[in-house]
Coordinates of C-alpha atoms and ligand atoms in Angstrom, one line a residue:
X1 CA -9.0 -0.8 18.4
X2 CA -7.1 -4.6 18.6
X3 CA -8.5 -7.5 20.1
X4 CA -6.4 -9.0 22.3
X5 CA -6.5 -13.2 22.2
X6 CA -9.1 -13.9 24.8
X7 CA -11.1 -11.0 23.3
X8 CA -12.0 -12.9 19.9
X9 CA -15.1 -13.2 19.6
X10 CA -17.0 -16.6 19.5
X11 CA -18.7 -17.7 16.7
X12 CA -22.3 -16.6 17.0
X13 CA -25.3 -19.1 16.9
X14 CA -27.2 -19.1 12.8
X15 CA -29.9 -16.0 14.1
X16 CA -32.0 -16.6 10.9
X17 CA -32.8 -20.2 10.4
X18 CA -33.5 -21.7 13.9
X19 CA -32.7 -25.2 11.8
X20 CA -29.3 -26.8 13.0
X21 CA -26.5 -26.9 10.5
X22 CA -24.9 -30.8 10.5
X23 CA -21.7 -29.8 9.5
X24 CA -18.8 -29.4 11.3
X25 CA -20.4 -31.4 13.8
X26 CA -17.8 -34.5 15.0
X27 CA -19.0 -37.8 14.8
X28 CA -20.0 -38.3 18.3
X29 CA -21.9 -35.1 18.1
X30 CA -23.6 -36.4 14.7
X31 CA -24.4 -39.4 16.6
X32 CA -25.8 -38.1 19.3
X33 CA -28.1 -35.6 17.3
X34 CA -29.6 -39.3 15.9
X35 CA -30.2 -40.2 19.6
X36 CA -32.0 -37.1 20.0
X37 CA -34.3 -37.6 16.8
X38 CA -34.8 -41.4 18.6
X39 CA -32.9 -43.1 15.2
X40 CA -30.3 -45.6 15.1
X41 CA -26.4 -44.9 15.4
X42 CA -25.8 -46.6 11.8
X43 CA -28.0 -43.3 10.3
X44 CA -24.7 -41.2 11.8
X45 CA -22.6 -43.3 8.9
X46 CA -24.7 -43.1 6.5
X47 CA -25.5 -39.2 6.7
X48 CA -21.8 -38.7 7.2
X49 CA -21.3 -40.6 4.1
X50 CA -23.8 -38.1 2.2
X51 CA -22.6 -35.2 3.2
X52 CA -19.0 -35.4 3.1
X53 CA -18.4 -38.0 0.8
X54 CA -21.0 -36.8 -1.7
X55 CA -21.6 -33.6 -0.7
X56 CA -25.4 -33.8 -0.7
X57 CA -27.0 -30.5 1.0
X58 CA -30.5 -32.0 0.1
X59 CA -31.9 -34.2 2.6
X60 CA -34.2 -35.3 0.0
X61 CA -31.6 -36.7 -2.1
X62 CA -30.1 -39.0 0.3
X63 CA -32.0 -42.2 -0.6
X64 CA -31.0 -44.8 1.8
X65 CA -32.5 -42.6 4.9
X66 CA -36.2 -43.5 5.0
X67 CA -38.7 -40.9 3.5
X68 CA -40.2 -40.2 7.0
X69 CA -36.6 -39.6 8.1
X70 CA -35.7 -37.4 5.2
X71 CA -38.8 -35.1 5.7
X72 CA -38.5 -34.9 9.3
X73 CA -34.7 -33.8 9.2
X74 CA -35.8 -31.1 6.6
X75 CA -38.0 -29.7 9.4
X76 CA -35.3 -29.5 11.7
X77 CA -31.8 -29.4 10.3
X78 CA -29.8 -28.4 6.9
X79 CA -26.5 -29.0 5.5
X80 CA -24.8 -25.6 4.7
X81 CA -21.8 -24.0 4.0
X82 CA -21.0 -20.2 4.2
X83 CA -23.2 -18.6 1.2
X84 CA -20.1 -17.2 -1.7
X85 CA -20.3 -14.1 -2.2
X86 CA -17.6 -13.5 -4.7
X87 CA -15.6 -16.3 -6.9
X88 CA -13.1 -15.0 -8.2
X89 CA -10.2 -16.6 -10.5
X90 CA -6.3 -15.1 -10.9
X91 CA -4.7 -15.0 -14.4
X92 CA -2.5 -17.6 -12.9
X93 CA -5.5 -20.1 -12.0
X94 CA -5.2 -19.1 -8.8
X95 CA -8.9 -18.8 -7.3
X96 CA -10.7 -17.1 -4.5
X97 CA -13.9 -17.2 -2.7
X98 CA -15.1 -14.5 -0.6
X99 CA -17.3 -16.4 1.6
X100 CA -20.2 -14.7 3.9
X101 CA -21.1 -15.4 7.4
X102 CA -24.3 -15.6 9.2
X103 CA -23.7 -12.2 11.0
X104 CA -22.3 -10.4 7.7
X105 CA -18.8 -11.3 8.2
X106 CA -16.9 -12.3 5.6
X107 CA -14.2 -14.6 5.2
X108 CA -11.4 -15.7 2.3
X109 CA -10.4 -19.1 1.0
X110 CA -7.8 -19.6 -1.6
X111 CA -6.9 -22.5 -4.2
X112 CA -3.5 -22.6 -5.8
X113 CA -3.4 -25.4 -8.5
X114 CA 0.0 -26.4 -9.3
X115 CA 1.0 -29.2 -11.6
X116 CA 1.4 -31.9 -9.0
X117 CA -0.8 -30.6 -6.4
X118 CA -3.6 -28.8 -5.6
X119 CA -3.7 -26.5 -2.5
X120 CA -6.1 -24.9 -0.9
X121 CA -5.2 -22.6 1.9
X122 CA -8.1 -22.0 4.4
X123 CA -8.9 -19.6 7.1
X124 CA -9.3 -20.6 11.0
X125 CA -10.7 -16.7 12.1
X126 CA -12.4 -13.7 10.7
X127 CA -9.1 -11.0 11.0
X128 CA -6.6 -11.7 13.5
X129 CA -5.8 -10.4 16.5
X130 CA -2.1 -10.6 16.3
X131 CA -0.5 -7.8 14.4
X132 CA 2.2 -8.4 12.3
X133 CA 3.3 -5.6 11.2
X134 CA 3.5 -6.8 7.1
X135 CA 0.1 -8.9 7.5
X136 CA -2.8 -7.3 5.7
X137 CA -5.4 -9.8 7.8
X138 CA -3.7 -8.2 11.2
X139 CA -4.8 -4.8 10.4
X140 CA -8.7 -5.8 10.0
X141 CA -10.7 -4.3 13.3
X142 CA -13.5 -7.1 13.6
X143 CA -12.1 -10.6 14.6
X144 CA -13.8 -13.8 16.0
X145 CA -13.2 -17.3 15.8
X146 CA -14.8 -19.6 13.0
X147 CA -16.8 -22.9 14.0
X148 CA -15.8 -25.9 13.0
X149 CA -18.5 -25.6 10.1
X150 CA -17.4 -22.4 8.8
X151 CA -13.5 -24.4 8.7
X152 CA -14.6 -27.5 7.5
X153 CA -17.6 -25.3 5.2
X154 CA -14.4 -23.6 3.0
X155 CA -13.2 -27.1 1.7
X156 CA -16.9 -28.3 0.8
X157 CA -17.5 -24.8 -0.8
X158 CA -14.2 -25.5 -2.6
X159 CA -15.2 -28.8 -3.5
X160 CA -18.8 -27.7 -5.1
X161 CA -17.3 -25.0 -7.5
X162 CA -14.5 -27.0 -8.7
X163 CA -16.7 -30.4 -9.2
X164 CA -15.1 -32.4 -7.3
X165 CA -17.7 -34.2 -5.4
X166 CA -17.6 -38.1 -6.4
X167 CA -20.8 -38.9 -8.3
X168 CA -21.6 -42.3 -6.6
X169 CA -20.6 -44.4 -3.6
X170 CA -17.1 -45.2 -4.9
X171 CA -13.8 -43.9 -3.3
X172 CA -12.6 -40.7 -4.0
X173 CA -9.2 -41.8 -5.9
X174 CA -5.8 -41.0 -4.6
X175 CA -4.8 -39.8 -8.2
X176 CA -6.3 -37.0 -10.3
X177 CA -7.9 -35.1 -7.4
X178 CA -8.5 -31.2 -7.4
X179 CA -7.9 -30.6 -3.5
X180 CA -5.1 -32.6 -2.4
X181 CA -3.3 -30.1 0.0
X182 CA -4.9 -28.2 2.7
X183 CA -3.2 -25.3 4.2
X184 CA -3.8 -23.6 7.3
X185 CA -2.8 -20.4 6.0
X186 CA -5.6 -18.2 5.4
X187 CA -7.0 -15.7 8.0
X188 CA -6.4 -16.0 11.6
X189 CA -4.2 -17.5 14.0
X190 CA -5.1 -21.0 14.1
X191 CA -3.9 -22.1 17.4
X192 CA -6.1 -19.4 18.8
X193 CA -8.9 -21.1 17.8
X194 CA -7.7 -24.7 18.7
X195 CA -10.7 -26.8 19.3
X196 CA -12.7 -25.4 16.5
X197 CA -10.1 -26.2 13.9
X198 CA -9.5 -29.5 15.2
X199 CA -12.7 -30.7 14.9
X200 CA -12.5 -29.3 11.7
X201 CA -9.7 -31.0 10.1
X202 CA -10.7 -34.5 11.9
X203 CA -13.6 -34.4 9.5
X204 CA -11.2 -33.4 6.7
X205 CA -9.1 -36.5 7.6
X206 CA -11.8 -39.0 8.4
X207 CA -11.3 -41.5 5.2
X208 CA -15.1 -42.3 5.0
X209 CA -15.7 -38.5 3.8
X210 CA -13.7 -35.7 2.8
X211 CA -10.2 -38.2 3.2
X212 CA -7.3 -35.4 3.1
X213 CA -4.6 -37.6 4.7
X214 CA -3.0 -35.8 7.1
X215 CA 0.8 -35.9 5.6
X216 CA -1.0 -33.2 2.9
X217 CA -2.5 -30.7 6.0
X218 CA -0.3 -28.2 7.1
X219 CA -0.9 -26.1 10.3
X220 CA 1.0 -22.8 10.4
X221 CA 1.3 -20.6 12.9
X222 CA 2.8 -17.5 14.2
X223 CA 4.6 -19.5 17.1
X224 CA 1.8 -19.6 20.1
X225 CA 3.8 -21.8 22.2
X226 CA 1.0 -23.4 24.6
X227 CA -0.6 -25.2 22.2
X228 CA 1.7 -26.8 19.7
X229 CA 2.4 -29.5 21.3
X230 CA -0.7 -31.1 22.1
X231 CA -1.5 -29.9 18.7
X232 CA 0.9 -32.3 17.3
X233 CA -0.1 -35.2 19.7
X234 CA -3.7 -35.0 18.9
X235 CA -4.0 -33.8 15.1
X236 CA 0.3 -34.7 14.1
X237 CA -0.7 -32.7 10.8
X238 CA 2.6 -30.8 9.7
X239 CA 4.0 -27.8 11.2
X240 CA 5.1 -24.3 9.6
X241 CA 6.3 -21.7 11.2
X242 CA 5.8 -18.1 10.5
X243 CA 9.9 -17.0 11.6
X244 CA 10.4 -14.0 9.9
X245 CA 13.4 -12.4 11.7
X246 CA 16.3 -14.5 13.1
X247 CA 17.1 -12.2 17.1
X248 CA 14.6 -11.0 19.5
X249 CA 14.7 -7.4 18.8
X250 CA 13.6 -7.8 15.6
X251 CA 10.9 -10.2 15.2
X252 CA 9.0 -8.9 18.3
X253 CA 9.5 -5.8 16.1
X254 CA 7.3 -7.1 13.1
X255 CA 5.4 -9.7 14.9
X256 CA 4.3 -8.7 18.5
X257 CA 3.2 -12.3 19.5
X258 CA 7.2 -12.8 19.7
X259 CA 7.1 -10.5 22.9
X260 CA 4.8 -13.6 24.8
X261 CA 7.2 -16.5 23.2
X262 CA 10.6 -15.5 22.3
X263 CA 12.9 -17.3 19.9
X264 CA 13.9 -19.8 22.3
X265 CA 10.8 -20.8 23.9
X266 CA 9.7 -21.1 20.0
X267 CA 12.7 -23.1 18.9
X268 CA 12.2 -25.4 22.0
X269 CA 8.4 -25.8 20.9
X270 CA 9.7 -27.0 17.3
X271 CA 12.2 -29.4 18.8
X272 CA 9.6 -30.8 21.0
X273 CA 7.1 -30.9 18.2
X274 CA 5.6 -34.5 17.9
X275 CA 6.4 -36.8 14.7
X276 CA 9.3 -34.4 13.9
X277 CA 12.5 -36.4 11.9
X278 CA 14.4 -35.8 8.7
X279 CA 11.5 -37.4 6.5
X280 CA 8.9 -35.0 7.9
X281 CA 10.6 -31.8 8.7
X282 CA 9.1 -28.5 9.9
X283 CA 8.6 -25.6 7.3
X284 CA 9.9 -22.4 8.6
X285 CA 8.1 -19.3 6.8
X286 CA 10.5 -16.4 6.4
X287 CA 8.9 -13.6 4.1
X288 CA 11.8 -11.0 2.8
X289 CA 11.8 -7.6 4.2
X290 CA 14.2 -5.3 2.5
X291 CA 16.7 -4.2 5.0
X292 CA 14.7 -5.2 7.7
X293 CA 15.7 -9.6 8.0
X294 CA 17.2 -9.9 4.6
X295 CA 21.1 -9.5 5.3
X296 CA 24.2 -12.2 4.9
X297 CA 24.2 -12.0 9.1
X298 CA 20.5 -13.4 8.9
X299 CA 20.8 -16.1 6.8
X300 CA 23.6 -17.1 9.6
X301 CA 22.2 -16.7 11.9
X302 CA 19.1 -18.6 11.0
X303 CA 21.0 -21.5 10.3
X304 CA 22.2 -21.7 13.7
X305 CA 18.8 -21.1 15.0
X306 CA 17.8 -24.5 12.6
X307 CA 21.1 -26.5 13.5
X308 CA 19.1 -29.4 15.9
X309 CA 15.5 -28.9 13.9
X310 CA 15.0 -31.3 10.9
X311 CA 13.6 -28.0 9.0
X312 CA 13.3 -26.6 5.7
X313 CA 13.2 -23.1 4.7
X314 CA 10.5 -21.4 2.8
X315 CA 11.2 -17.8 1.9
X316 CA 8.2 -15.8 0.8
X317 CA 8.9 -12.9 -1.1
X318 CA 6.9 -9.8 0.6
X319 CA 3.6 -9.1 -0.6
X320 CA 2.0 -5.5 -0.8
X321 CA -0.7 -4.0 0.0
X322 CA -3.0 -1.1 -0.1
X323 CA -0.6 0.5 2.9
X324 CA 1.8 -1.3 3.7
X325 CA 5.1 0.0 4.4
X326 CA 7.6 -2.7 4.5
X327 CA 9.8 -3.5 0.7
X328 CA 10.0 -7.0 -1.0
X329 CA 14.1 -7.5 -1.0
X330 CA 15.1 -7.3 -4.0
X331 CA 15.8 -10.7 -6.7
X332 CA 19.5 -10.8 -6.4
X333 CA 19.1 -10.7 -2.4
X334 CA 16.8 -13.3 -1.8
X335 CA 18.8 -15.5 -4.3
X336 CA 21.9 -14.9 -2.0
X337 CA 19.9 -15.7 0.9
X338 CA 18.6 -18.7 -0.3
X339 CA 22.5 -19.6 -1.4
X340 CA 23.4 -19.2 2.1
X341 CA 20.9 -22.0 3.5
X342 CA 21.6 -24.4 0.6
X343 CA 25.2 -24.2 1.5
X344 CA 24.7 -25.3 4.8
X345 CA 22.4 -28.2 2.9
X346 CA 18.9 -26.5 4.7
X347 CA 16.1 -26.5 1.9
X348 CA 14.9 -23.1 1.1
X349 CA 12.7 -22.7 -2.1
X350 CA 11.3 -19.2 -3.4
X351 CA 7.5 -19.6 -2.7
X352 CA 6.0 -18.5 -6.0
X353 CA 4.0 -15.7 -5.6
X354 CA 0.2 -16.4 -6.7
X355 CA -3.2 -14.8 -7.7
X356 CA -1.7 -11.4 -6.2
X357 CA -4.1 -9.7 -9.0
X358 CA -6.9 -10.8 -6.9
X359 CA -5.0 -9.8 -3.5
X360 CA -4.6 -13.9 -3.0
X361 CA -1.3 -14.2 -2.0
X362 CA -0.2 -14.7 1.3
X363 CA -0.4 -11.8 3.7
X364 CA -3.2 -10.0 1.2
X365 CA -6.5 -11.5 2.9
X366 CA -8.8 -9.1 4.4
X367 CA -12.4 -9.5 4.0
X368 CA -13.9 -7.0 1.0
X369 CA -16.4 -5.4 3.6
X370 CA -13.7 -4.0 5.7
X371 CA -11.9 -3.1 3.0
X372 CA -15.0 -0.9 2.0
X373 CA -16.0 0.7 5.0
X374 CA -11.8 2.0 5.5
X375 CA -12.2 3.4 1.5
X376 CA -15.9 4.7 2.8
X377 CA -14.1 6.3 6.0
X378 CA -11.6 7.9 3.9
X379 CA -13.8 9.3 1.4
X380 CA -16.0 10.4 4.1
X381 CA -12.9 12.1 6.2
X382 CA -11.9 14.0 2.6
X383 CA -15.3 15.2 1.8
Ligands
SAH401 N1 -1.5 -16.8 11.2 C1 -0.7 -17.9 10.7 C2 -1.2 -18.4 9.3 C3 -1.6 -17.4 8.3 S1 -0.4 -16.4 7.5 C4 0.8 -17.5 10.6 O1 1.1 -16.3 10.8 O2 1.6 -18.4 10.4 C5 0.5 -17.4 6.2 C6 1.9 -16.9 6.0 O3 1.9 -15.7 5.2 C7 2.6 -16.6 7.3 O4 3.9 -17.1 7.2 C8 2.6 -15.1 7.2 O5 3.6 -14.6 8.1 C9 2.8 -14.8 5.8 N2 2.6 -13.4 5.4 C10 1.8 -12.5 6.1 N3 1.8 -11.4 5.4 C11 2.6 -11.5 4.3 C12 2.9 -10.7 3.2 N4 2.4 -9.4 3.1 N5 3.7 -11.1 2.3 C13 4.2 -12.4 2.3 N6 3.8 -13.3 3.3 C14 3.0 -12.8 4.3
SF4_402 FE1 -2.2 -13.1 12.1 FE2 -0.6 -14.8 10.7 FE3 -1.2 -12.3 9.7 FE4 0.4 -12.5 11.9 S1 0.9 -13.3 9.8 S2 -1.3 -11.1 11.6 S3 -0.5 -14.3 12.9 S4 -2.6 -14.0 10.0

């Protein structure tokens, strides 16, 4: 069965625990959740301020909300993130949570310290519903959106198990800091689920909580035309692209989506992408398929396709998985590849591949429960 975009499923309401859940809500919602409880707008600020610059779940704890207030918001609301089921850390450092959902689904978040950085690469939907053909997340069955709390729930999750909360009122420094990246490269699509990761990364970037700038969030997508603009006016958080072939025939091959926005309509959308210049370019994401976008002819041909984009290239060396049937292209090719754009001065690092013993690296992500019920078909089909 696939899902086609409009068939995603919405996020469903918390059936166990009638309480409502204050993140993820903006600040106008938060706001107007005070009016409803008949409290001042100042309590907004200062329950924003606990729960995403402290990352306080307990209302209890939040001492400069009267004890009346305290108690009666216990009764009625909670501060939660999606429950981990699974922690699990690479050889590399690399680390992944397996995160569970109210209605059993399950969802992945990744962090990939590097020595300057820290990057954790979040996920905007359960599955996906666009099928590229060397995706592991494309081939799960069960997709819906996540809410804004499940979104903005991955970082907070992230920030509990690495300690990273500040432990008083004072800012959360610039230097030293775990999470200083966030990439919007986990499961999903996230331009199918627009609004929900919007609100979601304006609470990441509000600098009275979480305070990811936005320079350090980077939006990637699989080219969904529609919606990149206005995703640039309204969030101008830095674009990647997922390329991954340089003509028509074959990228609407290996990613289907390319059949609804060709390369041109694409490469129109990048030129047109708000806040673009040579100091902020676009990332294009071009993972190496062995005979299949990795020739000479390519790498000319995608720097024609890049000639008026202030781009850089990153190529992604093809990650397997339990299936697949596409190659990684070999050392030597990729390294000629890469020669070819940095001749014709277009920046095109090797992504390092990461925590790919815990199937983190890109492309690997598919929650564990689907994983077990295709083993638990098979072994059922061969008994
Ligand atoms: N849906 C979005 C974001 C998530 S994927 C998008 O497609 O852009 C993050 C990146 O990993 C994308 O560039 C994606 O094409 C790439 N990717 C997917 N499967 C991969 C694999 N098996 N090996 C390497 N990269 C992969
Ligand atoms: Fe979806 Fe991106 Fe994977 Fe394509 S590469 S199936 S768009 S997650």
């Amino acid at each position: 069965m696939s899902q086609s975009h409009a068939e995603a499923f919405a996020p469903p309401r918390e059936a166990d625990d009638e309480r409502r859940n204050l993140v993820g809500l903006s600040r106008a919602e938060l706001a107007a959740v005070m009016a409803e409880l008949g409290e001042k707008p100042f309590r907004a600020k200062q329950l924003w301020h606990w729960i995403y610059h402290r990352g306080e779940t307990d209302f209890a704890a939040m001492t400069t909300l009267s004890k009346d207030f305290r108690a009666r918001l216990t009764e009625t609301h909670v501060v939660r993130r999606p429950a981990v089921n699974q922690a699990l850390i690479s050889k590399d450092g690399t680390r992944k949570w397996l995160l569970s959902l109210p209605d059993g689904q399950e969802v992945e978040t990744v962090y990939i310290p590097e020595e300057d950085r820290g990057t954790l690469c979040v996920s905007s939907q359960v599955g996906c519903t666009l099928t590229c053909k060397f995706c592991h997340t494309g081939t799960q069955r069960l997709v819906r959106n996540l809410s804004p709390a499940e979104i903005v729930g991955q970082i907070m999750v992230a920030r509990d198990d690495l300690g990273e909360w500040p432990k008083d009122d004072s800012e959360v420094p610039a230097e030293g800091r775990k999470i200083t990246n966030i990439v919007l490269m986990g499961m999903g699509e996230p331009l199918y689920n627009y609004d929900n990761v919007a609100t979601a990364m304006k609470i990441a970037m509000d600098n009275e909580g979480l305070s990811i700038s936005k320079r350090k969030i980077t939006l990637s997508t699989s080219g969904v035309v529609p919606e990149m603009e206005h995703c640039g006016r309204e969030l101008d958080v830095n674009l990647a692209v997922s390329l991954h072939a340089t003509d028509d025939e074959t990228r609407s091959k290996i990613m289907p989506i390319n059949n609804k926005y060709p390369l041109k309509m694409l490469l129109d959308a990048c030129r047109n992408y708000p806040g673009t210049h040579n100091a902020r370019r676009i990332t294009f994401e071009y993972v190496m398929l062995k005979g299949v976008n990795d020739s000479d002819q390519d790498a000319k041909r995608l720097i024609r396709l890049l000639k008026d984009i202030p781009a850089k290239v990153n190529l992604i060396p093809f990650n397997p998985w339990p299936g697949s049937f596409f190659e990684c292209s070999d050392a030597a090719r990729i390294k000629r590849f890469a020669d070819i754009l940095s001749a014709a001065h277009i920046s095109s690092p090797v992504r390092a591949t990461r925590g790919d013993d815990i199937l983190a690296a890109c492309g690997q992500l598919k929650s564990e429960s689907e994983r077990k019920k295709k083993s638990e078909r098979a072994a059922a089909a061969g008994a």
